[in-house]
Short mmCIF file of C-alpha atoms and ligand atoms in Angstrom, two decimals:
data_model
loop_
_atom_site.label_atom_id
_atom_site.label_comp_id
_atom_site.label_asym_id
_atom_site.label_seq_id
_atom_site.Cartn_x
_atom_site.Cartn_y
_atom_site.Cartn_z
CA MET A 1 -15.30 -46.09 -7.48
CA LYS A 2 -14.26 -44.56 -10.78
CA ASN A 3 -11.39 -46.90 -11.59
CA GLN A 4 -13.47 -49.91 -10.84
CA ARG A 5 -14.34 -52.01 -13.85
CA ARG A 6 -16.38 -55.11 -14.19
CA MET A 7 -15.30 -58.19 -16.15
CA PHE A 8 -18.27 -59.01 -18.33
CA ILE A 9 -18.69 -62.34 -19.98
CA GLN A 10 -18.15 -61.86 -23.69
CA LYS A 11 -20.68 -62.97 -26.28
CA THR A 12 -17.92 -65.23 -27.45
CA GLY A 13 -17.33 -66.51 -23.89
CA MET A 14 -17.56 -70.10 -22.85
CA ILE A 15 -21.35 -70.36 -22.58
CA GLY A 16 -21.84 -68.62 -25.90
CA ALA A 17 -19.08 -70.67 -27.48
CA ALA A 18 -20.71 -73.89 -26.32
CA ALA A 19 -23.97 -72.90 -28.00
CA ALA A 20 -22.26 -71.63 -31.14
CA PHE A 21 -20.37 -74.87 -31.77
CA SER A 22 -22.14 -77.51 -33.72
CA PRO A 23 -21.11 -81.09 -33.16
CA HIS A 24 -19.21 -82.34 -36.19
CA VAL A 25 -17.94 -85.85 -35.90
CA LEU A 26 -18.60 -87.91 -32.83
CA LEU A 27 -15.79 -90.35 -32.29
CA SER A 28 -17.76 -93.32 -31.15
CA ALA A 29 -17.63 -96.73 -32.73
CA THR A 30 -21.32 -97.30 -32.13
CA ASN A 31 -22.67 -93.80 -32.83
CA PRO A 32 -21.09 -92.15 -35.84
CA LYS A 33 -23.14 -88.93 -35.45
CA LYS A 34 -25.21 -87.61 -32.56
CA GLU A 35 -26.35 -84.19 -31.40
CA LYS A 36 -26.19 -85.14 -27.71
CA LEU A 37 -23.92 -87.59 -25.99
CA GLY A 38 -25.55 -90.26 -23.83
CA VAL A 39 -24.08 -90.23 -20.33
CA ALA A 40 -24.18 -93.09 -17.81
CA LEU A 41 -23.64 -92.15 -14.17
CA VAL A 42 -21.74 -94.75 -12.12
CA GLY A 43 -22.60 -94.47 -8.42
CA LEU A 44 -25.87 -92.82 -7.41
CA GLY A 45 -24.88 -91.07 -4.19
CA TYR A 46 -25.11 -87.41 -3.23
CA TYR A 47 -23.21 -85.86 -6.12
CA SER A 48 -24.96 -87.86 -8.85
CA THR A 49 -28.41 -87.50 -7.29
CA ASP A 50 -28.43 -83.91 -6.11
CA ILE A 51 -26.04 -82.22 -8.52
CA LEU A 52 -25.05 -84.07 -11.72
CA ALA A 53 -28.37 -85.60 -12.78
CA PRO A 54 -30.25 -82.27 -12.41
CA ALA A 55 -27.35 -80.48 -14.16
CA LEU A 56 -27.51 -82.94 -17.07
CA LYS A 57 -31.05 -81.71 -17.71
CA LEU A 58 -29.62 -78.21 -18.24
CA THR A 59 -26.98 -79.28 -20.77
CA SER A 60 -27.21 -78.74 -24.53
CA HIS A 61 -24.90 -81.56 -25.61
CA CYS A 62 -25.52 -84.35 -23.11
CA GLU A 63 -28.40 -86.46 -21.88
CA LEU A 64 -28.66 -88.87 -18.99
CA LYS A 65 -29.23 -92.23 -20.67
CA GLY A 66 -27.86 -94.81 -18.23
CA ILE A 67 -27.13 -95.65 -14.61
CA VAL A 68 -24.74 -98.09 -12.95
CA THR A 69 -25.56 -98.90 -9.35
CA GLY A 70 -25.07 -101.50 -6.65
CA SER A 71 -28.31 -100.37 -4.96
CA PRO A 72 -31.31 -101.92 -6.80
CA GLU A 73 -33.78 -100.01 -4.61
CA LYS A 74 -32.66 -96.74 -6.26
CA ILE A 75 -33.45 -97.90 -9.81
CA PRO A 76 -37.25 -97.31 -10.02
CA LYS A 77 -36.93 -93.75 -8.74
CA TRP A 78 -34.19 -92.91 -11.23
CA GLN A 79 -36.06 -94.53 -14.10
CA ALA A 80 -39.25 -92.64 -13.25
CA LYS A 81 -37.50 -89.31 -12.80
CA TYR A 82 -35.20 -89.44 -15.82
CA GLY A 83 -36.94 -91.86 -18.20
CA ILE A 84 -34.05 -94.33 -18.17
CA GLU A 85 -34.84 -97.50 -20.10
CA ASP A 86 -34.41 -100.97 -18.55
CA LYS A 87 -31.72 -101.84 -21.11
CA ASN A 88 -29.61 -98.89 -19.87
CA VAL A 89 -29.52 -99.96 -16.21
CA TYR A 90 -26.38 -101.75 -15.06
CA ASN A 91 -24.83 -103.02 -11.85
CA TYR A 92 -21.16 -103.36 -10.93
CA GLU A 93 -21.03 -106.92 -12.29
CA ASN A 94 -22.59 -106.44 -15.74
CA TYR A 95 -21.04 -102.94 -16.20
CA GLU A 96 -18.97 -104.15 -19.19
CA GLY A 97 -22.24 -104.66 -21.10
CA ILE A 98 -22.12 -100.90 -21.81
CA ALA A 99 -19.66 -101.79 -24.57
CA ASN A 100 -22.56 -102.91 -26.76
CA ASN A 101 -24.94 -100.09 -25.87
CA PRO A 102 -25.16 -97.40 -28.57
CA ASP A 103 -27.17 -95.11 -26.25
CA ILE A 104 -24.14 -94.54 -24.02
CA ASP A 105 -21.13 -92.54 -25.17
CA VAL A 106 -19.68 -91.35 -21.86
CA ILE A 107 -19.28 -93.13 -18.53
CA TYR A 108 -19.12 -90.71 -15.57
CA ILE A 109 -17.50 -92.29 -12.47
CA VAL A 110 -18.98 -90.80 -9.27
CA LEU A 111 -17.82 -93.41 -6.74
CA PRO A 112 -15.54 -93.21 -3.68
CA PRO A 113 -11.96 -92.43 -4.83
CA SER A 114 -10.58 -95.95 -4.19
CA MET A 115 -12.95 -97.21 -6.94
CA HIS A 116 -12.05 -94.59 -9.57
CA ALA A 117 -9.15 -96.50 -11.13
CA GLU A 118 -11.00 -99.82 -11.43
CA TYR A 119 -14.15 -98.30 -12.94
CA THR A 120 -12.20 -95.99 -15.24
CA ILE A 121 -10.09 -98.85 -16.58
CA ARG A 122 -13.06 -101.21 -16.97
CA GLY A 123 -15.02 -98.35 -18.54
CA ALA A 124 -12.23 -97.43 -20.96
CA ASN A 125 -12.07 -101.08 -22.03
CA THR A 126 -15.71 -100.81 -23.18
CA GLY A 127 -14.58 -98.17 -25.69
CA LYS A 128 -16.63 -95.37 -24.09
CA HIS A 129 -15.21 -91.98 -23.08
CA ILE A 130 -14.60 -91.47 -19.36
CA TRP A 131 -15.35 -88.60 -17.02
CA CYS A 132 -14.09 -89.30 -13.50
CA GLU A 133 -14.72 -87.35 -10.33
CA LYS A 134 -11.97 -85.80 -8.20
CA PRO A 135 -9.73 -86.76 -6.51
CA MET A 136 -8.61 -88.74 -9.55
CA ALA A 137 -7.41 -91.70 -7.42
CA PRO A 138 -5.61 -92.31 -4.13
CA SER A 139 -2.19 -92.92 -5.76
CA VAL A 140 0.01 -91.73 -8.61
CA ALA A 141 0.25 -95.34 -9.82
CA ASP A 142 -3.56 -95.55 -10.11
CA CYS A 143 -3.73 -92.25 -12.02
CA GLU A 144 -1.05 -93.41 -14.44
CA ALA A 145 -2.91 -96.70 -15.02
CA MET A 146 -6.13 -94.76 -15.74
CA ILE A 147 -4.40 -92.51 -18.29
CA LYS A 148 -2.76 -95.53 -19.92
CA ALA A 149 -6.05 -97.46 -20.22
CA CYS A 150 -7.85 -94.50 -21.80
CA SER A 151 -4.99 -93.88 -24.19
CA ALA A 152 -4.76 -97.58 -25.16
CA ASN A 153 -8.50 -97.63 -25.90
CA GLN A 154 -8.35 -94.27 -27.72
CA VAL A 155 -11.02 -92.76 -25.47
CA LYS A 156 -10.90 -89.37 -23.78
CA LEU A 157 -10.51 -88.93 -20.03
CA ALA A 158 -11.67 -85.85 -18.12
CA ILE A 159 -11.49 -85.20 -14.37
CA GLY A 160 -14.48 -83.51 -12.70
CA TYR A 161 -12.68 -80.30 -11.73
CA ARG A 162 -15.78 -78.18 -12.32
CA CYS A 163 -13.98 -75.01 -11.14
CA GLN A 164 -11.65 -74.93 -14.13
CA HIS A 165 -14.78 -74.46 -16.29
CA ASP A 166 -15.87 -71.46 -14.19
CA PRO A 167 -14.90 -68.09 -15.75
CA ASN A 168 -14.28 -66.68 -12.26
CA ILE A 169 -11.56 -69.25 -11.66
CA GLN A 170 -10.28 -68.77 -15.22
CA ALA A 171 -9.89 -65.08 -14.33
CA TYR A 172 -7.31 -65.73 -11.63
CA MET A 173 -5.62 -68.41 -13.77
CA LYS A 174 -5.18 -65.69 -16.42
CA VAL A 175 -3.54 -63.33 -13.92
CA GLY A 176 -1.16 -66.18 -12.98
CA GLN A 177 -0.24 -66.65 -16.64
CA GLU A 178 -0.07 -62.99 -17.76
CA ARG A 179 1.30 -61.54 -14.50
CA PRO A 180 0.05 -57.94 -14.78
CA PHE A 181 1.08 -57.39 -11.14
CA GLY A 182 4.48 -59.04 -11.51
CA LYS A 183 5.53 -62.29 -9.90
CA VAL A 184 3.41 -64.12 -7.36
CA ARG A 185 4.92 -63.77 -3.89
CA MET A 186 2.42 -65.57 -1.67
CA VAL A 187 -0.82 -67.53 -2.04
CA THR A 188 -3.12 -68.28 0.86
CA SER A 189 -5.91 -70.72 0.11
CA ALA A 190 -8.46 -72.62 2.14
CA ALA A 191 -11.20 -75.13 1.39
CA GLY A 192 -13.22 -76.90 4.04
CA TYR A 193 -16.61 -77.54 5.55
CA PHE A 194 -17.93 -78.96 8.78
CA ASP A 195 -18.87 -82.60 8.07
CA GLY A 196 -21.11 -83.85 10.87
CA ARG A 197 -21.32 -87.41 9.56
CA THR A 198 -19.80 -90.13 11.71
CA ASN A 199 -19.72 -93.12 9.36
CA HIS A 200 -18.85 -92.29 5.76
CA TRP A 201 -16.22 -93.30 3.19
CA LYS A 202 -14.64 -89.86 3.68
CA GLN A 203 -13.47 -91.16 7.09
CA ASN A 204 -12.29 -94.50 5.67
CA LYS A 205 -8.71 -94.84 4.42
CA ALA A 206 -9.31 -97.95 2.27
CA LEU A 207 -12.06 -96.14 0.34
CA GLY A 208 -9.84 -93.14 -0.39
CA GLY A 209 -11.14 -90.88 2.38
CA GLY A 210 -9.34 -88.01 4.09
CA VAL A 211 -9.85 -84.31 3.65
CA MET A 212 -6.71 -83.81 1.54
CA GLY A 213 -8.13 -85.64 -1.50
CA ASP A 214 -11.67 -84.44 -0.97
CA MET A 215 -11.35 -80.71 -0.22
CA GLY A 216 -7.58 -80.22 -0.08
CA VAL A 217 -7.35 -80.48 -3.86
CA TYR A 218 -9.32 -77.21 -4.11
CA ALA A 219 -6.82 -75.40 -1.88
CA LEU A 220 -3.98 -77.00 -3.85
CA GLN A 221 -5.58 -76.12 -7.19
CA GLY A 222 -6.01 -72.54 -5.95
CA ALA A 223 -2.25 -72.30 -5.42
CA ARG A 224 -1.27 -74.15 -8.61
CA LEU A 225 -3.70 -72.23 -10.83
CA ALA A 226 -2.97 -68.83 -9.27
CA THR A 227 0.78 -69.24 -9.80
CA GLY A 228 0.60 -71.22 -13.05
CA GLU A 229 3.43 -73.31 -11.63
CA GLU A 230 4.00 -76.75 -10.14
CA PRO A 231 5.34 -76.93 -6.56
CA ILE A 232 8.92 -78.07 -5.99
CA SER A 233 8.59 -78.79 -2.27
CA VAL A 234 5.92 -79.33 0.37
CA LEU A 235 5.76 -79.21 4.16
CA ALA A 236 2.57 -80.54 5.76
CA GLN A 237 0.93 -81.25 9.08
CA ALA A 238 -2.20 -83.35 9.67
CA SER A 239 -4.46 -83.01 12.70
CA THR A 240 -7.88 -83.85 14.10
CA THR A 241 -10.15 -82.45 16.79
CA ARG A 242 -12.47 -85.51 16.55
CA PRO A 243 -10.23 -88.60 16.85
CA GLU A 244 -13.27 -90.78 17.52
CA ILE A 245 -14.33 -90.12 13.88
CA TYR A 246 -11.06 -89.24 12.17
CA HIS A 247 -8.74 -92.01 13.36
CA GLU A 248 -7.95 -93.58 9.94
CA VAL A 249 -7.64 -90.33 8.00
CA GLU A 250 -6.93 -86.68 8.76
CA GLU A 251 -9.70 -84.21 9.60
CA THR A 252 -7.47 -81.21 8.85
CA MET A 253 -4.36 -80.74 6.72
CA MET A 254 -2.21 -77.59 6.64
CA PHE A 255 0.43 -77.51 3.91
CA GLN A 256 3.03 -75.12 2.57
CA LEU A 257 4.17 -75.17 -1.05
CA GLU A 258 7.27 -73.70 -2.65
CA PHE A 259 7.22 -72.90 -6.40
CA PRO A 260 10.14 -72.55 -8.86
CA SER A 261 9.71 -68.76 -9.14
CA GLY A 262 10.12 -68.44 -5.37
CA ALA A 263 6.37 -68.03 -4.76
CA ARG A 264 5.06 -69.74 -1.64
CA ALA A 265 1.62 -70.94 -0.63
CA ALA A 266 0.03 -71.57 2.76
CA CYS A 267 -2.94 -73.89 2.28
CA HIS A 268 -5.56 -75.24 4.69
CA THR A 269 -8.23 -77.86 4.33
CA SER A 270 -10.58 -79.36 6.89
CA PHE A 271 -13.71 -81.44 7.53
CA GLY A 272 -14.10 -79.45 10.75
CA ILE A 273 -14.01 -75.82 9.54
CA ASN A 274 -16.16 -73.92 7.04
CA MET A 275 -13.75 -71.96 4.83
CA ASN A 276 -13.44 -71.17 1.14
CA HIS A 277 -11.06 -68.37 0.15
CA LEU A 278 -8.00 -67.50 -1.88
CA GLN A 279 -5.62 -64.57 -1.62
CA VAL A 280 -2.73 -63.97 -3.98
CA ASN A 281 -0.09 -61.34 -3.24
CA TYR A 282 1.96 -60.31 -6.24
CA GLU A 283 5.03 -58.02 -6.46
CA LYS A 284 2.76 -55.04 -7.22
CA GLY A 285 -0.77 -55.94 -6.17
CA TRP A 286 -3.19 -58.55 -4.86
CA LEU A 287 -6.22 -60.66 -5.78
CA LYS A 288 -8.82 -62.01 -3.36
CA MET A 289 -11.62 -64.52 -3.98
CA GLU A 290 -14.28 -65.64 -1.53
CA PRO A 291 -15.65 -68.13 -2.24
CA HIS A 292 -13.12 -69.46 -4.73
CA SER A 293 -14.23 -73.06 -5.25
CA ALA A 294 -17.98 -73.15 -4.58
CA TYR A 295 -20.58 -74.55 -6.98
CA SER A 296 -21.79 -70.99 -7.60
CA GLY A 297 -21.07 -67.43 -6.58
CA ASN A 298 -17.27 -67.55 -6.84
CA ASN A 299 -16.18 -63.92 -6.92
CA GLY A 300 -13.40 -61.58 -5.97
CA SER A 301 -11.47 -58.41 -6.58
CA MET A 302 -8.01 -57.17 -7.48
CA SER A 303 -5.88 -54.32 -6.17
CA ASP A 304 -6.44 -52.28 -9.37
CA GLY A 305 -10.19 -52.20 -8.69
CA THR A 306 -11.14 -55.05 -11.04
CA ILE A 307 -14.14 -57.02 -9.84
CA ILE A 308 -14.28 -60.71 -10.74
CA ASN A 309 -17.94 -61.68 -10.88
CA PHE A 310 -18.85 -63.54 -14.04
CA PRO A 311 -22.36 -64.89 -14.29
CA ILE A 312 -22.55 -68.65 -14.63
CA GLU A 313 -25.82 -70.53 -14.73
CA ASN A 314 -24.72 -73.98 -13.70
CA GLN A 315 -21.07 -74.92 -13.28
CA GLN A 316 -21.56 -78.68 -13.73
CA ALA A 317 -23.77 -78.24 -16.83
CA LYS A 318 -21.07 -76.04 -18.35
CA GLN A 319 -18.37 -78.57 -17.43
CA MET A 320 -20.29 -81.47 -19.02
CA ASP A 321 -21.22 -79.49 -22.14
CA GLU A 322 -17.61 -78.40 -22.67
CA ASP A 323 -16.36 -81.95 -22.11
CA ALA A 324 -19.01 -83.29 -24.51
CA LEU A 325 -17.98 -80.77 -27.18
CA ALA A 326 -14.33 -81.80 -26.77
CA ILE A 327 -15.39 -85.37 -27.54
CA MET A 328 -17.64 -84.37 -30.46
CA ASN A 329 -15.01 -82.12 -32.01
CA ASN A 330 -12.06 -84.32 -31.03
CA THR A 331 -10.30 -81.48 -29.24
CA PRO A 332 -8.34 -81.75 -25.95
CA MET A 333 -10.29 -82.01 -22.70
CA LEU A 334 -10.01 -78.84 -20.59
CA VAL A 335 -9.12 -80.95 -17.53
CA PRO A 336 -7.53 -84.19 -18.75
CA GLY A 337 -6.27 -87.09 -16.66
CA GLU A 338 -2.80 -85.54 -16.66
CA GLU A 339 -4.15 -82.60 -14.62
CA GLY A 340 -5.67 -84.94 -12.04
CA LEU A 341 -2.31 -86.73 -11.87
CA ARG A 342 -0.43 -83.45 -11.23
CA ASP A 343 -2.50 -82.92 -8.09
CA ILE A 344 -2.11 -86.48 -6.85
CA LYS A 345 1.69 -86.22 -7.17
CA VAL A 346 1.55 -83.27 -4.76
CA VAL A 347 -1.04 -84.98 -2.53
CA GLU A 348 1.26 -88.03 -2.16
CA ALA A 349 4.13 -85.72 -1.19
CA ILE A 350 1.88 -83.92 1.32
CA TYR A 351 0.98 -87.20 3.03
CA LYS A 352 4.65 -88.22 3.09
CA SER A 353 5.62 -84.89 4.62
CA ALA A 354 2.90 -85.11 7.29
CA GLN A 355 3.81 -88.70 8.16
CA GLN A 356 7.58 -88.14 8.26
CA ASN A 357 7.38 -84.66 9.75
CA CYS A 358 9.78 -83.21 7.20
CA MET A 359 9.92 -81.22 3.98
CA VAL A 360 9.48 -83.31 0.80
CA ASN A 361 10.94 -82.26 -2.54
CA LEU A 362 9.02 -82.90 -5.74
P1 NAD B 401 -21.62 -90.57 -1.71
O1 NAD B 401 -21.14 -91.34 -0.53
O2 NAD B 401 -22.81 -89.72 -1.53
O3 NAD B 401 -21.92 -91.58 -2.90
C1 NAD B 401 -21.03 -92.63 -3.23
C2 NAD B 401 -21.74 -93.64 -4.08
O4 NAD B 401 -20.86 -94.75 -4.28
C3 NAD B 401 -23.03 -94.20 -3.44
O5 NAD B 401 -24.02 -94.33 -4.42
C4 NAD B 401 -22.61 -95.57 -2.95
O6 NAD B 401 -23.66 -96.50 -2.93
C5 NAD B 401 -21.56 -95.95 -3.98
N1 NAD B 401 -20.61 -96.95 -3.48
C6 NAD B 401 -20.28 -98.08 -4.12
N2 NAD B 401 -19.43 -98.81 -3.39
C7 NAD B 401 -19.26 -98.15 -2.23
C8 NAD B 401 -18.49 -98.42 -1.07
N3 NAD B 401 -17.74 -99.51 -0.96
N4 NAD B 401 -18.55 -97.54 -0.06
C9 NAD B 401 -19.28 -96.39 -0.18
N5 NAD B 401 -20.02 -96.09 -1.27
C10 NAD B 401 -20.00 -96.95 -2.29
O7 NAD B 401 -20.39 -89.73 -2.24
P2 NAD B 401 -20.41 -88.47 -3.20
O8 NAD B 401 -20.37 -87.24 -2.35
O9 NAD B 401 -21.45 -88.60 -4.21
O10 NAD B 401 -18.96 -88.55 -3.87
C11 NAD B 401 -18.69 -89.42 -4.96
C12 NAD B 401 -17.50 -88.87 -5.75
O11 NAD B 401 -17.86 -87.58 -6.24
C13 NAD B 401 -16.23 -88.66 -4.93
O12 NAD B 401 -15.11 -88.88 -5.73
C14 NAD B 401 -16.29 -87.20 -4.54
O13 NAD B 401 -15.02 -86.62 -4.28
C15 NAD B 401 -16.91 -86.62 -5.79
N6 NAD B 401 -17.57 -85.34 -5.55
C16 NAD B 401 -17.19 -84.28 -6.30
C17 NAD B 401 -17.75 -83.04 -6.10
C18 NAD B 401 -17.33 -81.89 -6.96
O14 NAD B 401 -17.67 -80.76 -6.63
N7 NAD B 401 -16.63 -82.14 -8.08
C19 NAD B 401 -18.72 -82.88 -5.11
C20 NAD B 401 -19.12 -83.98 -4.36
C21 NAD B 401 -18.52 -85.22 -4.60
#
């Protein structure tokens, strides 16, 4: 295809830029200068164990120095695997002791969503920087309290939206901002997987479960990032095919969004269906991504023949290195708390729409 061109990562691209930067001043009361930030993972479940801890080994500007866990039986394995010293092991009660630990610069909250606000606020009060997993929190009020606590303690807050660090996602964000194909007319996005578990916090309302916060934020982000706009109204419908499991929270959510420019989005998310795609129809063209929010392999194409297929070694390592550099260089976080809050404002409206069976304006 002669008009087909490939988008190569530039030497000055994000991976190269991360390596080229040298840490200048580290804003930490306890550690005036460091080459790598010490990270403490809070919550040692799937994402910490299988994804973040191995990714930390691949980073250039971070190292896993501490753990915070309510499961003492996990401690010896983590200490043996990652060389974590006894003095850097905490539980949920003595967590505040991190305040006096110069080895730890960043606290990364990887707990069920209902615990994000408490552990972010307690963490910010220790004076350490905070990275918090998505969804930021179950409510707008929680998100605002998290932002306030980090601001009051003069620490940075980043939300674990790994995709925004992925150059393949940045490619469609750029099209949304520069609009080479004119205005966005319609976005279709989907994010879901079949979850066969029958007893997990994702099925528990009090712990912040429900597919909308867990996977729905990827479909929502697809629409928000592809348009570069914030929705002005939502219309949503929740459903389940497994009421014996999903009786407190929804298994599936379908939601429509309307944007100020007139663009519309039809979004789907589910714990019962494997799906991961994005399609954007513009006035004069289209863009398709499949997958669009995976850990790796996000790729797509555009109607002018452009292929979106940037190489990326490890999304989470890149995310953590870029967030570490933002702390070291005192520059803005790529995905600050305010971005997590923007999503939760829409998520709250989506739940209201589904419950009241009506359109909700934002
Ligand atoms: P998980 O269930 O595997 O782990 C949760 C951890 O929290 C466990 O270590 C558990 O012991 C601990 N915990 C403490 N109190 C608990 C309680 N009352 N109930 C249940 N667990 C409790 O979950 P996970 O998949 O690791 O998810 C953790 C966070 O990471 C969530 O916010 C999730 O959305 C996020 N996550 C993000 C991504 C991503 O791609 N960014 C991927 C997976 C998970």
